[in-house]
CSV table of C-alpha atoms in Angstrom, one decimal:
chain,number,residue,atom,x,y,z
A,1,MET,CA,-55.3,-30.1,-7.8
A,2,SER,CA,-55.3,-32.6,-5.2
A,3,THR,CA,-52.1,-32.4,-2.7
A,4,ASN,CA,-51.7,-36.3,-2.6
A,5,HIS,CA,-51.8,-36.9,-6.3
A,6,PHE,CA,-50.3,-34.6,-9.1
A,7,GLU,CA,-50.5,-34.9,-12.8
A,8,LEU,CA,-48.7,-33.1,-15.4
A,9,ASN,CA,-49.4,-33.0,-19.1
A,10,ALA,CA,-46.4,-32.9,-21.3
A,11,VAL,CA,-45.6,-33.0,-24.8
A,12,ASP,CA,-42.6,-35.0,-26.1
A,13,ARG,CA,-39.9,-32.9,-27.7
A,14,SER,CA,-38.2,-33.9,-31.2
A,15,ALA,CA,-34.4,-33.6,-31.7
A,16,ASP,CA,-35.0,-30.3,-33.5
A,17,LEU,CA,-36.6,-29.0,-30.1
A,18,GLN,CA,-33.5,-29.5,-28.3
A,19,GLY,CA,-30.8,-27.3,-27.4
A,20,LYS,CA,-30.3,-23.6,-25.9
A,21,GLY,CA,-32.2,-21.9,-28.9
A,22,ALA,CA,-35.0,-24.2,-28.8
A,23,SER,CA,-35.4,-23.9,-25.2
A,24,ARG,CA,-35.7,-20.4,-25.6
A,25,ARG,CA,-38.3,-20.6,-28.3
A,26,LEU,CA,-40.4,-22.8,-25.6
A,27,ARG,CA,-40.2,-20.2,-22.7
A,28,LYS,CA,-41.4,-17.6,-25.1
A,29,GLN,CA,-44.6,-20.1,-25.9
A,30,ASN,CA,-44.9,-20.4,-22.0
A,31,LEU,CA,-43.3,-23.8,-21.9
A,32,VAL,CA,-41.0,-25.3,-19.7
A,33,PRO,CA,-38.3,-27.6,-21.1
A,34,ALA,CA,-37.8,-30.9,-19.0
A,35,ILE,CA,-36.4,-34.4,-19.4
A,36,ILE,CA,-37.7,-37.8,-17.9
A,37,TYR,CA,-34.7,-40.3,-17.5
A,38,GLY,CA,-33.9,-43.5,-15.4
A,39,GLY,CA,-36.1,-46.6,-15.2
A,40,ASN,CA,-33.8,-48.4,-17.8
A,41,ALA,CA,-35.2,-46.4,-20.4
A,42,GLU,CA,-33.9,-43.8,-22.8
A,43,PRO,CA,-34.5,-40.2,-21.6
A,44,THR,CA,-37.3,-38.5,-23.0
A,45,ALA,CA,-37.1,-34.6,-23.3
A,46,ILE,CA,-40.4,-32.9,-23.0
A,47,SER,CA,-42.0,-29.6,-22.5
A,48,ILE,CA,-44.8,-28.5,-19.9
A,49,LYS,CA,-47.0,-25.8,-19.9
A,50,LEU,CA,-45.5,-23.0,-17.5
A,51,ASN,CA,-48.8,-22.1,-15.8
A,52,GLU,CA,-49.5,-26.0,-15.0
A,53,LEU,CA,-46.1,-26.5,-13.5
A,54,VAL,CA,-45.8,-23.1,-11.3
A,55,LYS,CA,-49.5,-24.2,-9.9
A,56,ALA,CA,-48.2,-27.8,-9.2
A,57,LEU,CA,-44.9,-26.2,-7.6
A,58,GLU,CA,-47.2,-24.2,-5.0
A,59,PHE,CA,-47.8,-27.5,-3.1
A,60,GLU,CA,-44.6,-28.7,-1.0
A,61,ALA,CA,-46.0,-32.3,-1.4
A,62,PHE,CA,-44.9,-32.1,-5.1
A,63,PHE,CA,-41.2,-32.3,-4.5
A,64,SER,CA,-41.8,-35.6,-2.4
A,65,HIS,CA,-44.5,-37.4,-4.0
A,66,ILE,CA,-45.1,-40.0,-7.0
A,67,LEU,CA,-45.9,-37.8,-10.2
A,68,THR,CA,-47.7,-38.8,-13.2
A,69,ILE,CA,-46.5,-37.4,-16.2
A,70,THR,CA,-48.6,-38.1,-19.3
A,71,VAL,CA,-46.4,-37.8,-22.8
A,72,ASP,CA,-48.7,-37.7,-25.6
A,73,GLY,CA,-50.8,-40.0,-24.0
A,74,GLU,CA,-48.2,-42.3,-22.5
A,75,GLU,CA,-48.3,-42.0,-18.4
A,76,HIS,CA,-44.9,-42.1,-16.7
A,77,GLN,CA,-44.6,-42.4,-12.9
A,78,ALA,CA,-41.7,-40.0,-11.8
A,79,VAL,CA,-40.3,-38.0,-9.2
A,80,ILE,CA,-38.6,-34.6,-9.6
A,81,LYS,CA,-35.1,-34.6,-9.1
A,82,ASP,CA,-34.1,-31.2,-10.1
A,83,LEU,CA,-35.6,-27.9,-10.8
A,84,GLN,CA,-33.8,-24.7,-12.7
A,85,ARG,CA,-35.4,-21.2,-11.6
A,86,HIS,CA,-34.5,-17.9,-13.1
A,87,PRO,CA,-32.0,-16.2,-10.8
A,88,ALA,CA,-34.0,-12.7,-10.6
A,89,LYS,CA,-37.8,-13.7,-11.4
A,90,GLY,CA,-37.9,-17.6,-10.0
A,91,PHE,CA,-40.1,-18.9,-12.4
A,92,PRO,CA,-39.1,-22.5,-13.5
A,93,MET,CA,-36.6,-22.8,-16.6
A,94,HIS,CA,-36.0,-26.5,-16.7
A,95,ALA,CA,-36.9,-29.5,-14.6
A,96,ASP,CA,-35.5,-33.1,-14.3
A,97,PHE,CA,-37.8,-35.9,-13.5
A,98,GLN,CA,-36.7,-39.7,-12.6
A,99,ARG,CA,-38.6,-42.6,-13.7
A,100,VAL,CA,-40.1,-44.9,-10.9
A,101,VAL,CA,-39.9,-48.5,-11.3
A,102,LYS,CA,-42.2,-50.7,-9.1
A,103,GLY,CA,-40.2,-52.7,-6.7
A,104,GLN,CA,-37.0,-50.6,-6.8
A,105,LYS,CA,-36.1,-48.4,-4.5
A,106,ILE,CA,-35.3,-44.5,-4.6
A,107,HIS,CA,-33.5,-41.7,-3.0
A,108,MET,CA,-35.8,-38.7,-2.2
A,109,ASN,CA,-35.1,-35.7,-0.1
A,110,VAL,CA,-38.4,-35.2,2.0
A,111,PRO,CA,-39.2,-31.8,3.9
A,112,VAL,CA,-38.9,-31.9,8.0
A,113,HIS,CA,-41.9,-30.6,9.9
A,114,PHE,CA,-41.3,-29.6,13.6
A,115,VAL,CA,-44.5,-29.7,15.7
A,116,GLY,CA,-45.1,-28.7,19.1
A,117,ARG,CA,-42.7,-25.8,19.6
A,118,GLU,CA,-45.1,-23.7,21.7
A,119,GLU,CA,-46.0,-26.4,24.1
A,120,ALA,CA,-42.2,-27.4,24.9
A,121,PRO,CA,-41.0,-26.6,28.4
A,122,GLY,CA,-37.9,-25.1,27.0
A,123,THR,CA,-39.7,-22.4,25.1
A,124,ALA,CA,-41.7,-21.6,28.2
A,125,ALA,CA,-38.2,-21.1,29.6
A,126,ALA,CA,-37.6,-18.6,27.1
A,127,GLY,CA,-35.2,-21.0,25.5
A,128,VAL,CA,-34.4,-20.8,21.4
A,129,LEU,CA,-35.5,-24.0,19.3
A,130,SER,CA,-32.8,-24.1,16.7
A,131,THR,CA,-33.7,-26.3,13.7
A,132,LEU,CA,-30.8,-27.3,11.7
A,133,VAL,CA,-32.3,-29.3,8.4
A,134,SER,CA,-35.1,-28.5,6.3
A,135,ASP,CA,-35.0,-31.9,4.6
A,136,ILE,CA,-33.6,-35.2,5.1
A,137,GLU,CA,-32.7,-37.9,2.1
A,138,VAL,CA,-34.4,-41.2,2.5
A,139,VAL,CA,-34.2,-44.3,0.7
A,140,CYS,CA,-37.4,-46.7,0.2
A,141,LEU,CA,-40.0,-48.1,-2.3
A,142,PRO,CA,-41.8,-45.8,-4.1
A,143,SER,CA,-45.0,-46.9,-2.4
A,144,GLN,CA,-43.4,-46.1,0.8
A,145,LEU,CA,-42.4,-42.7,-0.2
A,146,PRO,CA,-43.4,-40.2,2.9
A,147,GLU,CA,-44.6,-36.8,2.1
A,148,TYR,CA,-42.7,-35.4,5.1
A,149,LEU,CA,-41.0,-36.3,8.3
A,150,GLU,CA,-42.5,-35.2,11.5
A,151,ILE,CA,-40.5,-34.4,15.0
A,152,ASP,CA,-42.4,-33.7,17.8
A,153,VAL,CA,-40.6,-31.3,19.9
A,154,SER,CA,-43.3,-30.4,22.5
A,155,GLY,CA,-41.2,-32.3,25.5
A,156,MET,CA,-37.9,-30.6,24.8
A,157,GLU,CA,-36.1,-28.8,27.6
A,158,ILE,CA,-33.3,-26.5,27.5
A,159,GLY,CA,-30.3,-28.6,26.4
A,160,ASP,CA,-32.0,-31.0,24.9
A,161,LEU,CA,-31.7,-32.3,21.1
A,162,PHE,CA,-32.6,-34.5,18.5
A,163,ARG,CA,-30.3,-36.5,16.2
A,164,LEU,CA,-31.1,-38.2,13.0
A,165,SER,CA,-31.3,-41.6,14.6
A,166,ASP,CA,-34.2,-40.2,17.0
A,167,ILE,CA,-36.4,-39.8,13.9
A,168,THR,CA,-39.3,-42.4,14.1
A,169,LEU,CA,-39.5,-43.3,10.5
A,170,PRO,CA,-42.3,-45.0,8.7
A,171,GLU,CA,-42.1,-48.7,7.6
A,172,GLY,CA,-39.6,-49.3,4.8
A,173,VAL,CA,-38.2,-46.0,5.1
A,174,VAL,CA,-34.2,-45.5,6.2
A,175,ILE,CA,-32.1,-42.3,6.2
A,176,HIS,CA,-29.4,-42.5,3.5
A,177,GLU,CA,-26.7,-40.8,6.0
A,178,LEU,CA,-27.1,-43.2,8.7
A,179,GLU,CA,-26.7,-46.1,6.1
A,180,LEU,CA,-23.3,-44.9,4.9
A,181,GLU,CA,-20.2,-46.4,6.4
A,182,ASP,CA,-18.9,-42.9,7.5
A,183,GLY,CA,-22.2,-41.5,8.1
A,184,HIS,CA,-22.6,-39.1,11.0
A,185,ASP,CA,-25.7,-39.2,13.2
A,186,ARG,CA,-25.8,-35.2,13.3
A,187,THR,CA,-28.0,-32.9,15.4
A,188,ILE,CA,-31.1,-31.7,13.6
A,189,VAL,CA,-32.6,-29.7,16.3
A,190,ASN,CA,-31.8,-28.4,19.8
A,191,MET,CA,-33.0,-26.2,22.6
A,192,GLN,CA,-30.7,-23.4,23.3
A,193,PRO,CA,-30.6,-21.6,26.6
A,194,PRO,CA,-32.3,-17.7,26.3
A,195,THR,CA,-30.0,-15.1,25.2
A,196,VAL,CA,-29.2,-12.5,27.8
A,197,GLU,CA,-27.7,-9.3,26.9
A,198,GLU,CA,-24.7,-8.5,29.1
A,199,VAL,CA,-25.2,-5.5,31.4
A,200,ASP,CA,-22.0,-3.4,32.0
A,201,GLU,CA,-22.1,-3.0,35.4
A,202,ALA,CA,-19.0,-1.1,35.7
A,203,ALA,CA,-20.9,1.8,34.4
A,204,ASP,CA,-22.7,2.0,37.6
A,205,ASP,CA,-19.9,1.3,39.6
A,206,VAL,CA,-17.6,4.4,39.3
A,207,ASP,CA,-15.1,5.1,42.0
A,208,ALA,CA,-15.1,8.5,43.5
A,209,ASP,CA,-11.8,9.2,42.7
A,210,GLU,CA,-12.4,9.1,38.8
A,211,VAL,CA,-15.1,12.0,39.1
A,212,PRO,CA,-13.7,15.2,38.3
A,213,ALA,CA,-13.4,17.6,41.3
A,214,THR,CA,-16.1,19.9,39.6
A,215,GLU,CA,-18.8,17.4,39.9
A,216,GLN,CA,-17.6,16.4,43.4
A,217,ASN,CA,-18.6,20.0,44.7
A,218,ASP,CA,-21.3,19.6,47.0
A,219,GLY,CA,-22.2,23.3,47.1
A,220,THR,CA,-19.7,24.1,49.9
A,221,GLU,CA,-17.9,26.7,48.1
A,222,GLU,CA,-21.0,28.2,46.8
A,223,ASN,CA,-22.4,28.4,50.5
A,224,LYS,CA,-19.2,29.8,51.8
A,225,ASP,CA,-19.2,32.5,49.3
A,226,SER,CA,-22.8,33.5,50.4
A,227,GLU,CA,-21.5,34.3,53.8
């Protein structure tokens, strides 16, 4: 499967194949219940082959790409908006997809990649690079959706930080949080000073008066007895 184009085949679920009981029966057949909604159209309940969906989920790009979902021969352009996994085994149990409409902006969480960590002066000085986000919500047209946002930290010194507003964005892409009236231009990565363990100097600086008399004996008494 290409990492820049994802296609899924699905089957339309009729009304009698919906509900908790029907979903359990589908999973026993290695099918994952899902739904496609939005785009000024009625929601469409579908099922997807488990192995096909699991294979697609191996790619990070799957979560930030326009997907082509073919339902009984009809193609739908969509993005994944929610994925429910089994709490213990981790396999997908249900997926929500949102239709994509040409010319209509979408909200998507895209991954953040930090590059240049090893080359950073702060790293060379034993600093600790602390990354505070793994993805960021952006708003853009479907055709402008980035696979990920890249942040170059190779020039960071100890004490340096990057905020949301410091990210270089592709054309047409904005960060949702910064567009809000009460949005916060929060820190997303910083270079912290090295962690130094404190040494208990008091243990090495003991007053002679605190040492028991038996330990202060320099052998004088013993020499006196030998005379």
